[in-house]
Amino acid sequence: MRRAGVSLRWFAAGLAALATAATVMASNPDDVQRALSTGSCKDCDLVEANLSGINGANGDFSGANFLDATIYGGTLRGANLTGATLHGANLKLVDMTGAVGPVLDQTITDERTTCPDGTAGPCR
């Protein structure tokens, strides 16, 4: 019976560690709200955020972390994305015409995405 108690404690410790890791990876709710309401959010934590439909035209998102975020159906037309982390971001149906500085090699784009150069996606 003692072994079961030890195993249960290890299991509980593992669950606590996973919960902490999930919290660390979540976006900052204030940053998400600011991005959605103002269309700009420099150096913001937008990890895994749902920013679908955002109007970020000409916004400053330099240094923002969009890791695994969803921006489906929004616009980042003319936005400053210099130094932004876009790894794993869903940019399907997003207009990025004239966006400055995005690194798109690890993003999710499709033929409905407008790339920074004005061409249809997928963007590279």
mmCIF file of N, CA and C in Angstrom:
data_model
loop_
_atom_site.group_PDB
_atom_site.id
_atom_site.type_symbol
_atom_site.label_atom_id
_atom_site.label_comp_id
_atom_site.label_asym_id
_atom_site.label_seq_id
_atom_site.Cartn_x
_atom_site.Cartn_y
_atom_site.Cartn_z
ATOM 1 N N MET A 1 0.818 -1.189 0.000
ATOM 2 C CA MET A 1 0.000 0.000 0.000
ATOM 3 C C MET A 1 0.864 1.256 0.000
ATOM 4 N N ARG A 2 2.010 1.168 0.625
ATOM 5 C CA ARG A 2 2.893 2.319 0.683
ATOM 6 C C ARG A 2 3.351 2.730 -0.715
ATOM 7 N N ARG A 3 3.602 1.752 -1.596
ATOM 8 C CA ARG A 3 4.014 2.044 -2.966
ATOM 9 C C ARG A 3 2.943 2.838 -3.697
ATOM 10 N N ALA A 4 1.689 2.516 -3.480
ATOM 11 C CA ALA A 4 0.592 3.221 -4.141
ATOM 12 C C ALA A 4 0.573 4.683 -3.702
ATOM 13 N N GLY A 5 0.855 4.937 -2.435
ATOM 14 C CA GLY A 5 0.894 6.309 -1.924
ATOM 15 C C GLY A 5 2.011 7.113 -2.562
ATOM 16 N N VAL A 6 3.176 6.483 -2.726
ATOM 17 C CA VAL A 6 4.316 7.147 -3.346
ATOM 18 C C VAL A 6 4.005 7.441 -4.810
ATOM 19 N N SER A 7 3.429 6.469 -5.510
ATOM 20 C CA SER A 7 3.074 6.653 -6.919
ATOM 21 C C SER A 7 2.032 7.757 -7.080
ATOM 22 N N LEU A 8 1.090 7.797 -6.194
ATOM 23 C CA LEU A 8 0.050 8.818 -6.257
ATOM 24 C C LEU A 8 0.645 10.216 -6.060
ATOM 25 N N ARG A 9 1.605 10.324 -5.142
ATOM 26 C CA ARG A 9 2.264 11.619 -4.936
ATOM 27 C C ARG A 9 3.035 12.045 -6.172
ATOM 28 N N TRP A 10 3.738 11.110 -6.829
ATOM 29 C CA TRP A 10 4.470 11.440 -8.062
ATOM 30 C C TRP A 10 3.506 11.853 -9.161
ATOM 31 N N PHE A 11 2.387 11.165 -9.251
ATOM 32 C CA PHE A 11 1.372 11.501 -10.244
ATOM 33 C C PHE A 11 0.834 12.915 -10.004
ATOM 34 N N ALA A 12 0.531 13.236 -8.766
ATOM 35 C CA ALA A 12 0.032 14.565 -8.407
ATOM 36 C C ALA A 12 1.085 15.635 -8.706
ATOM 37 N N ALA A 13 2.334 15.348 -8.427
ATOM 38 C CA ALA A 13 3.406 16.302 -8.714
ATOM 39 C C ALA A 13 3.530 16.525 -10.217
ATOM 40 N N GLY A 14 3.382 15.459 -10.988
ATOM 41 C CA GLY A 14 3.438 15.581 -12.445
ATOM 42 C C GLY A 14 2.303 16.423 -12.980
ATOM 43 N N LEU A 15 1.108 16.226 -12.457
ATOM 44 C CA LEU A 15 -0.042 17.043 -12.878
ATOM 45 C C LEU A 15 0.172 18.514 -12.541
ATOM 46 N N ALA A 16 0.711 18.785 -11.381
ATOM 47 C CA ALA A 16 0.983 20.169 -10.982
ATOM 48 C C ALA A 16 2.002 20.807 -11.928
ATOM 49 N N ALA A 17 3.012 20.048 -12.312
ATOM 50 C CA ALA A 17 4.028 20.572 -13.241
ATOM 51 C C ALA A 17 3.410 20.866 -14.599
ATOM 52 N N LEU A 18 2.540 19.992 -15.076
ATOM 53 C CA LEU A 18 1.865 20.232 -16.362
ATOM 54 C C LEU A 18 0.972 21.468 -16.298
ATOM 55 N N ALA A 19 0.260 21.644 -15.226
ATOM 56 C CA ALA A 19 -0.596 22.805 -15.072
ATOM 57 C C ALA A 19 0.216 24.086 -15.076
ATOM 58 N N THR A 20 1.369 24.060 -14.425
ATOM 59 C CA THR A 20 2.247 25.228 -14.405
ATOM 60 C C THR A 20 2.778 25.523 -15.796
ATOM 61 N N ALA A 21 3.179 24.492 -16.532
ATOM 62 C CA ALA A 21 3.692 24.679 -17.891
ATOM 63 C C ALA A 21 2.610 25.248 -18.792
ATOM 64 N N ALA A 22 1.364 24.784 -18.648
ATOM 65 C CA ALA A 22 0.273 25.298 -19.464
ATOM 66 C C ALA A 22 0.022 26.773 -19.163
ATOM 67 N N THR A 23 0.134 27.148 -17.917
ATOM 68 C CA THR A 23 -0.058 28.537 -17.535
ATOM 69 C C THR A 23 1.028 29.423 -18.135
ATOM 70 N N VAL A 24 2.252 28.943 -18.139
ATOM 71 C CA VAL A 24 3.363 29.708 -18.677
ATOM 72 C C VAL A 24 3.172 29.958 -20.167
ATOM 73 N N MET A 25 2.601 29.008 -20.895
ATOM 74 C CA MET A 25 2.444 29.124 -22.336
ATOM 75 C C MET A 25 1.236 29.959 -22.743
ATOM 76 N N ALA A 26 0.324 30.263 -21.860
ATOM 77 C CA ALA A 26 -0.880 31.008 -22.210
ATOM 78 C C ALA A 26 -0.560 32.478 -22.443
ATOM 79 N N SER A 27 -1.348 33.104 -23.293
ATOM 80 C CA SER A 27 -1.147 34.524 -23.589
ATOM 81 C C SER A 27 -1.592 35.406 -22.420
ATOM 82 N N ASN A 28 -1.151 36.637 -22.463
ATOM 83 C CA ASN A 28 -1.548 37.618 -21.466
ATOM 84 C C ASN A 28 -2.911 38.186 -21.881
ATOM 85 N N PRO A 29 -3.963 37.979 -21.078
ATOM 86 C CA PRO A 29 -5.304 38.438 -21.454
ATOM 87 C C PRO A 29 -5.371 39.951 -21.715
ATOM 88 N N ASP A 30 -4.604 40.733 -20.966
ATOM 89 C CA ASP A 30 -4.589 42.184 -21.192
ATOM 90 C C ASP A 30 -3.987 42.515 -22.557
ATOM 91 N N ASP A 31 -2.937 41.773 -22.944
ATOM 92 C CA ASP A 31 -2.327 41.990 -24.249
ATOM 93 C C ASP A 31 -3.279 41.602 -25.372
ATOM 94 N N VAL A 32 -3.989 40.487 -25.194
ATOM 95 C CA VAL A 32 -4.952 40.047 -26.211
ATOM 96 C C VAL A 32 -6.037 41.103 -26.382
ATOM 97 N N GLN A 33 -6.568 41.601 -25.277
ATOM 98 C CA GLN A 33 -7.610 42.620 -25.341
ATOM 99 C C GLN A 33 -7.101 43.897 -26.010
ATOM 100 N N ARG A 34 -5.883 44.299 -25.678
ATOM 101 C CA ARG A 34 -5.298 45.500 -26.275
ATOM 102 C C ARG A 34 -5.122 45.323 -27.783
ATOM 103 N N ALA A 35 -4.631 44.146 -28.199
ATOM 104 C CA ALA A 35 -4.439 43.872 -29.626
ATOM 105 C C ALA A 35 -5.766 43.927 -30.369
ATOM 106 N N LEU A 36 -6.789 43.318 -29.806
ATOM 107 C CA LEU A 36 -8.099 43.296 -30.466
ATOM 108 C C LEU A 36 -8.775 44.662 -30.484
ATOM 109 N N SER A 37 -8.626 45.418 -29.417
ATOM 110 C CA SER A 37 -9.335 46.700 -29.336
ATOM 111 C C SER A 37 -8.607 47.841 -30.046
ATOM 112 N N THR A 38 -7.268 47.799 -30.074
ATOM 113 C CA THR A 38 -6.526 48.908 -30.681
ATOM 114 C C THR A 38 -5.889 48.555 -32.027
ATOM 115 N N GLY A 39 -5.754 47.252 -32.316
ATOM 116 C CA GLY A 39 -5.109 46.835 -33.554
ATOM 117 C C GLY A 39 -3.607 47.033 -33.537
ATOM 118 N N SER A 40 -3.030 47.128 -32.344
ATOM 119 C CA SER A 40 -1.600 47.331 -32.190
ATOM 120 C C SER A 40 -1.189 46.793 -30.820
ATOM 121 N N CYS A 41 -0.012 46.177 -30.749
ATOM 122 C CA CYS A 41 0.413 45.625 -29.461
ATOM 123 C C CYS A 41 1.900 45.277 -29.515
ATOM 124 N N LYS A 42 2.735 46.272 -29.354
ATOM 125 C CA LYS A 42 4.189 46.104 -29.404
ATOM 126 C C LYS A 42 4.662 45.261 -28.223
ATOM 127 N N ASP A 43 5.550 44.286 -28.497
ATOM 128 C CA ASP A 43 6.148 43.415 -27.477
ATOM 129 C C ASP A 43 5.127 42.646 -26.649
ATOM 130 N N CYS A 44 3.979 42.345 -27.203
ATOM 131 C CA CYS A 44 2.915 41.666 -26.451
ATOM 132 C C CYS A 44 3.071 40.153 -26.441
ATOM 133 N N ASP A 45 2.512 39.541 -25.405
ATOM 134 C CA ASP A 45 2.460 38.091 -25.254
ATOM 135 C C ASP A 45 1.117 37.622 -25.794
ATOM 136 N N LEU A 46 1.131 37.112 -27.023
ATOM 137 C CA LEU A 46 -0.086 36.662 -27.690
ATOM 138 C C LEU A 46 -0.010 35.164 -28.004
ATOM 139 N N VAL A 47 0.732 34.431 -27.190
ATOM 140 C CA VAL A 47 0.908 32.993 -27.375
ATOM 141 C C VAL A 47 -0.445 32.292 -27.320
ATOM 142 N N GLU A 48 -0.738 31.525 -28.358
ATOM 143 C CA GLU A 48 -1.967 30.733 -28.463
ATOM 144 C C GLU A 48 -3.238 31.573 -28.403
ATOM 145 N N ALA A 49 -3.140 32.870 -28.616
ATOM 146 C CA ALA A 49 -4.314 33.742 -28.553
ATOM 147 C C ALA A 49 -5.202 33.550 -29.777
ATOM 148 N N ASN A 50 -6.498 33.733 -29.595
ATOM 149 C CA ASN A 50 -7.432 33.742 -30.711
ATOM 150 C C ASN A 50 -7.671 35.197 -31.093
ATOM 151 N N LEU A 51 -7.050 35.606 -32.192
ATOM 152 C CA LEU A 51 -7.161 36.976 -32.683
ATOM 153 C C LEU A 51 -7.908 37.005 -34.010
ATOM 154 N N SER A 52 -8.759 36.012 -34.229
ATOM 155 C CA SER A 52 -9.501 35.926 -35.480
ATOM 156 C C SER A 52 -10.289 37.201 -35.719
ATOM 157 N N GLY A 53 -10.197 37.696 -36.951
ATOM 158 C CA GLY A 53 -10.932 38.897 -37.325
ATOM 159 C C GLY A 53 -10.291 40.196 -36.883
ATOM 160 N N ILE A 54 -9.097 40.172 -36.307
ATOM 161 C CA ILE A 54 -8.448 41.396 -35.831
ATOM 162 C C ILE A 54 -8.234 42.392 -36.968
ATOM 163 N N ASN A 55 -8.415 43.660 -36.670
ATOM 164 C CA ASN A 55 -8.065 44.716 -37.618
ATOM 165 C C ASN A 55 -6.770 45.344 -37.110
ATOM 166 N N GLY A 56 -5.650 44.771 -37.569
ATOM 167 C CA GLY A 56 -4.336 45.262 -37.169
ATOM 168 C C GLY A 56 -3.654 46.029 -38.287
ATOM 169 N N ALA A 57 -4.458 46.635 -39.180
ATOM 170 C CA ALA A 57 -3.895 47.395 -40.296
ATOM 171 C C ALA A 57 -3.034 48.532 -39.761
ATOM 172 N N ASN A 58 -1.791 48.583 -40.245
ATOM 173 C CA ASN A 58 -0.809 49.600 -39.849
ATOM 174 C C ASN A 58 -0.460 49.566 -38.367
ATOM 175 N N GLY A 59 -0.790 48.492 -37.679
ATOM 176 C CA GLY A 59 -0.488 48.367 -36.251
ATOM 177 C C GLY A 59 0.968 48.030 -36.005
ATOM 178 N N ASP A 60 1.414 48.288 -34.804
ATOM 179 C CA ASP A 60 2.783 47.968 -34.403
ATOM 180 C C ASP A 60 2.761 46.720 -33.535
ATOM 181 N N PHE A 61 3.192 45.615 -34.121
ATOM 182 C CA PHE A 61 3.292 44.344 -33.412
ATOM 183 C C PHE A 61 4.749 43.904 -33.329
ATOM 184 N N SER A 62 5.657 44.868 -33.430
ATOM 185 C CA SER A 62 7.078 44.521 -33.381
ATOM 186 C C SER A 62 7.393 43.865 -32.039
ATOM 187 N N GLY A 63 8.133 42.761 -32.107
ATOM 188 C CA GLY A 63 8.531 42.044 -30.905
ATOM 189 C C GLY A 63 7.437 41.221 -30.250
ATOM 190 N N ALA A 64 6.246 41.210 -30.818
ATOM 191 C CA ALA A 64 5.140 40.448 -30.223
ATOM 192 C C ALA A 64 5.360 38.950 -30.423
ATOM 193 N N ASN A 65 4.838 38.155 -29.507
ATOM 194 C CA ASN A 65 4.951 36.704 -29.589
ATOM 195 C C ASN A 65 3.595 36.118 -29.963
ATOM 196 N N PHE A 66 3.464 35.713 -31.239
ATOM 197 C CA PHE A 66 2.245 35.108 -31.775
ATOM 198 C C PHE A 66 2.358 33.591 -31.839
ATOM 199 N N LEU A 67 3.231 32.972 -31.059
ATOM 200 C CA LEU A 67 3.443 31.535 -31.108
ATOM 201 C C LEU A 67 2.108 30.791 -31.060
ATOM 202 N N ASP A 68 1.821 30.018 -32.106
ATOM 203 C CA ASP A 68 0.608 29.191 -32.200
ATOM 204 C C ASP A 68 -0.694 29.985 -32.069
ATOM 205 N N ALA A 69 -0.668 31.279 -32.349
ATOM 206 C CA ALA A 69 -1.879 32.102 -32.291
ATOM 207 C C ALA A 69 -2.741 31.874 -33.530
ATOM 208 N N THR A 70 -4.019 32.214 -33.433
ATOM 209 C CA THR A 70 -4.941 32.134 -34.552
ATOM 210 C C THR A 70 -5.375 33.551 -34.918
ATOM 211 N N ILE A 71 -5.078 33.932 -36.168
ATOM 212 C CA ILE A 71 -5.422 35.270 -36.640
ATOM 213 C C ILE A 71 -6.348 35.135 -37.853
ATOM 214 N N TYR A 72 -6.983 33.994 -37.997
ATOM 215 C CA TYR A 72 -7.820 33.653 -39.134
ATOM 216 C C TYR A 72 -8.789 34.787 -39.491
ATOM 217 N N GLY A 73 -8.751 35.185 -40.752
ATOM 218 C CA GLY A 73 -9.721 36.154 -41.250
ATOM 219 C C GLY A 73 -9.471 37.591 -40.839
ATOM 220 N N GLY A 74 -8.316 37.903 -40.337
ATOM 221 C CA GLY A 74 -8.023 39.275 -39.919
ATOM 222 C C GLY A 74 -7.192 40.016 -40.944
ATOM 223 N N THR A 75 -6.801 41.223 -40.586
ATOM 224 C CA THR A 75 -5.910 41.989 -41.443
ATOM 225 C C THR A 75 -4.715 42.493 -40.649
ATOM 226 N N LEU A 76 -3.559 42.315 -41.255
ATOM 227 C CA LEU A 76 -2.310 42.865 -40.728
ATOM 228 C C LEU A 76 -1.671 43.695 -41.837
ATOM 229 N N ARG A 77 -2.518 44.278 -42.658
ATOM 230 C CA ARG A 77 -2.089 45.064 -43.809
ATOM 231 C C ARG A 77 -1.241 46.245 -43.331
ATOM 232 N N GLY A 78 0.015 46.302 -43.794
ATOM 233 C CA GLY A 78 0.912 47.391 -43.425
ATOM 234 C C GLY A 78 1.418 47.348 -41.996
ATOM 235 N N ALA A 79 1.163 46.261 -41.283
ATOM 236 C CA ALA A 79 1.584 46.159 -39.874
ATOM 237 C C ALA A 79 3.092 45.981 -39.753
ATOM 238 N N ASN A 80 3.640 46.482 -38.656
ATOM 239 C CA ASN A 80 5.053 46.283 -38.344
ATOM 240 C C ASN A 80 5.173 44.988 -37.546
ATOM 241 N N LEU A 81 5.757 43.956 -38.163
ATOM 242 C CA LEU A 81 5.938 42.656 -37.529
ATOM 243 C C LEU A 81 7.418 42.346 -37.324
ATOM 244 N N THR A 82 8.235 43.379 -37.307
ATOM 245 C CA THR A 82 9.675 43.212 -37.131
ATOM 246 C C THR A 82 9.970 42.585 -35.773
ATOM 247 N N GLY A 83 10.683 41.464 -35.789
ATOM 248 C CA GLY A 83 11.041 40.778 -34.549
ATOM 249 C C GLY A 83 9.909 40.001 -33.915
ATOM 250 N N ALA A 84 8.754 39.950 -34.552
ATOM 251 C CA ALA A 84 7.625 39.188 -34.008
ATOM 252 C C ALA A 84 7.863 37.697 -34.206
ATOM 253 N N THR A 85 7.449 36.900 -33.244
ATOM 254 C CA THR A 85 7.504 35.442 -33.347
ATOM 255 C C THR A 85 6.176 34.968 -33.896
ATOM 256 N N LEU A 86 6.208 34.375 -35.086
ATOM 257 C CA LEU A 86 4.985 33.916 -35.746
ATOM 258 C C LEU A 86 4.958 32.401 -35.920
ATOM 259 N N HIS A 87 5.871 31.698 -35.271
ATOM 260 C CA HIS A 87 5.978 30.247 -35.415
ATOM 261 C C HIS A 87 4.646 29.569 -35.068
ATOM 262 N N GLY A 88 4.108 28.815 -36.019
ATOM 263 C CA GLY A 88 2.876 28.066 -35.787
ATOM 264 C C GLY A 88 1.607 28.889 -35.856
ATOM 265 N N ALA A 89 1.706 30.178 -36.152
ATOM 266 C CA ALA A 89 0.504 31.027 -36.205
ATOM 267 C C ALA A 89 -0.355 30.682 -37.415
ATOM 268 N N ASN A 90 -1.661 30.648 -37.215
ATOM 269 C CA ASN A 90 -2.615 30.399 -38.293
ATOM 270 C C ASN A 90 -2.947 31.742 -38.939
ATOM 271 N N LEU A 91 -2.434 31.944 -40.144
ATOM 272 C CA LEU A 91 -2.651 33.188 -40.883
ATOM 273 C C LEU A 91 -3.499 32.953 -42.127
ATOM 274 N N LYS A 92 -4.345 31.940 -42.086
ATOM 275 C CA LYS A 92 -5.231 31.678 -43.222
ATOM 276 C C LYS A 92 -6.237 32.808 -43.338
ATOM 277 N N LEU A 93 -6.456 33.252 -44.573
ATOM 278 C CA LEU A 93 -7.419 34.307 -44.887
ATOM 279 C C LEU A 93 -7.043 35.659 -44.261
ATOM 280 N N VAL A 94 -5.749 35.880 -44.035
ATOM 281 C CA VAL A 94 -5.259 37.131 -43.465
ATOM 282 C C VAL A 94 -4.630 37.970 -44.575
ATOM 283 N N ASP A 95 -4.930 39.260 -44.590
ATOM 284 C CA ASP A 95 -4.326 40.188 -45.548
ATOM 285 C C ASP A 95 -3.111 40.822 -44.883
ATOM 286 N N MET A 96 -1.917 40.495 -45.397
ATOM 287 C CA MET A 96 -0.676 41.043 -44.859
ATOM 288 C C MET A 96 0.015 41.956 -45.880
ATOM 289 N N THR A 97 -0.728 42.453 -46.855
ATOM 290 C CA THR A 97 -0.138 43.311 -47.871
ATOM 291 C C THR A 97 0.637 44.454 -47.228
ATOM 292 N N GLY A 98 1.905 44.584 -47.607
ATOM 293 C CA GLY A 98 2.736 45.671 -47.104
ATOM 294 C C GLY A 98 3.228 45.514 -45.677
ATOM 295 N N ALA A 99 2.963 44.374 -45.040
ATOM 296 C CA ALA A 99 3.462 44.154 -43.673
ATOM 297 C C ALA A 99 4.982 44.168 -43.701
ATOM 298 N N VAL A 100 5.564 44.728 -42.659
ATOM 299 C CA VAL A 100 7.015 44.896 -42.586
ATOM 300 C C VAL A 100 7.617 43.880 -41.618
ATOM 301 N N GLY A 101 8.626 43.145 -42.092
ATOM 302 C CA GLY A 101 9.438 42.303 -41.218
ATOM 303 C C GLY A 101 8.932 40.945 -40.808
ATOM 304 N N PRO A 102 7.824 40.424 -41.355
ATOM 305 C CA PRO A 102 7.386 39.116 -40.863
ATOM 306 C C PRO A 102 8.271 37.980 -41.373
ATOM 307 N N VAL A 103 8.536 37.015 -40.519
ATOM 308 C CA VAL A 103 9.219 35.785 -40.910
ATOM 309 C C VAL A 103 8.131 34.719 -40.943
ATOM 310 N N LEU A 104 7.803 34.251 -42.149
ATOM 311 C CA LEU A 104 6.621 33.419 -42.346
ATOM 312 C C LEU A 104 6.918 31.957 -42.634
ATOM 313 N N ASP A 105 8.169 31.525 -42.528
ATOM 314 C CA ASP A 105 8.511 30.159 -42.912
ATOM 315 C C ASP A 105 7.917 29.088 -42.001
ATOM 316 N N GLN A 106 7.494 29.409 -40.814
ATOM 317 C CA GLN A 106 6.909 28.431 -39.895
ATOM 318 C C GLN A 106 5.449 28.762 -39.567
ATOM 319 N N THR A 107 4.792 29.549 -40.445
ATOM 320 C CA THR A 107 3.393 29.915 -40.222
ATOM 321 C C THR A 107 2.470 29.048 -41.071
ATOM 322 N N ILE A 108 1.191 29.143 -40.796
ATOM 323 C CA ILE A 108 0.183 28.411 -41.553
ATOM 324 C C ILE A 108 -0.545 29.428 -42.430
ATOM 325 N N THR A 109 -0.310 29.345 -43.728
ATOM 326 C CA THR A 109 -0.974 30.219 -44.689
ATOM 327 C C THR A 109 -1.572 29.349 -45.784
ATOM 328 N N ASP A 110 -2.498 29.916 -46.561
ATOM 329 C CA ASP A 110 -3.063 29.184 -47.685
ATOM 330 C C ASP A 110 -3.331 30.156 -48.829
ATOM 331 N N GLU A 111 -4.007 29.679 -49.848
ATOM 332 C CA GLU A 111 -4.253 30.507 -51.029
ATOM 333 C C GLU A 111 -5.149 31.710 -50.740
ATOM 334 N N ARG A 112 -5.821 31.727 -49.619
ATOM 335 C CA ARG A 112 -6.657 32.877 -49.238
ATOM 336 C C ARG A 112 -5.882 33.928 -48.456
ATOM 337 N N THR A 113 -4.632 33.615 -48.120
ATOM 338 C CA THR A 113 -3.763 34.559 -47.432
ATOM 339 C C THR A 113 -3.159 35.494 -48.461
ATOM 340 N N THR A 114 -3.124 36.790 -48.160
ATOM 341 C CA THR A 114 -2.417 37.733 -49.012
ATOM 342 C C THR A 114 -1.070 38.004 -48.364
ATOM 343 N N CYS A 115 -0.004 37.633 -49.062
ATOM 344 C CA CYS A 115 1.365 37.765 -48.551
ATOM 345 C C CYS A 115 1.783 39.243 -48.526
ATOM 346 N N PRO A 116 2.834 39.575 -47.779
ATOM 347 C CA PRO A 116 3.283 40.960 -47.690
ATOM 348 C C PRO A 116 3.566 41.627 -49.050
ATOM 349 N N ASP A 117 3.974 40.834 -50.040
ATOM 350 C CA ASP A 117 4.231 41.405 -51.360
ATOM 351 C C ASP A 117 2.980 41.552 -52.211
ATOM 352 N N GLY A 118 1.814 41.213 -51.656
ATOM 353 C CA GLY A 118 0.544 41.371 -52.347
ATOM 354 C C GLY A 118 0.094 40.147 -53.137
ATOM 355 N N THR A 119 0.923 39.107 -53.187
ATOM 356 C CA THR A 119 0.556 37.885 -53.897
ATOM 357 C C THR A 119 -0.257 36.966 -52.993
ATOM 358 N N ALA A 120 -0.972 36.031 -53.651
ATOM 359 C CA ALA A 120 -1.739 35.051 -52.889
ATOM 360 C C ALA A 120 -0.807 34.002 -52.311
ATOM 361 N N GLY A 121 -1.158 33.508 -51.146
ATOM 362 C CA GLY A 121 -0.365 32.482 -50.478
ATOM 363 C C GLY A 121 -0.488 31.138 -51.156
ATOM 364 N N PRO A 122 0.117 30.144 -50.564
ATOM 365 C CA PRO A 122 0.842 30.164 -49.299
ATOM 366 C C PRO A 122 2.094 31.051 -49.355
ATOM 367 N N CYS A 123 2.358 31.706 -48.260
ATOM 368 C CA CYS A 123 3.480 32.653 -48.172
ATOM 369 C C CYS A 123 4.739 31.935 -47.690
ATOM 370 N N ARG A 124 5.876 32.389 -48.171
ATOM 371 C CA ARG A 124 7.172 31.849 -47.738
ATOM 372 C C ARG A 124 8.082 32.970 -47.362
#
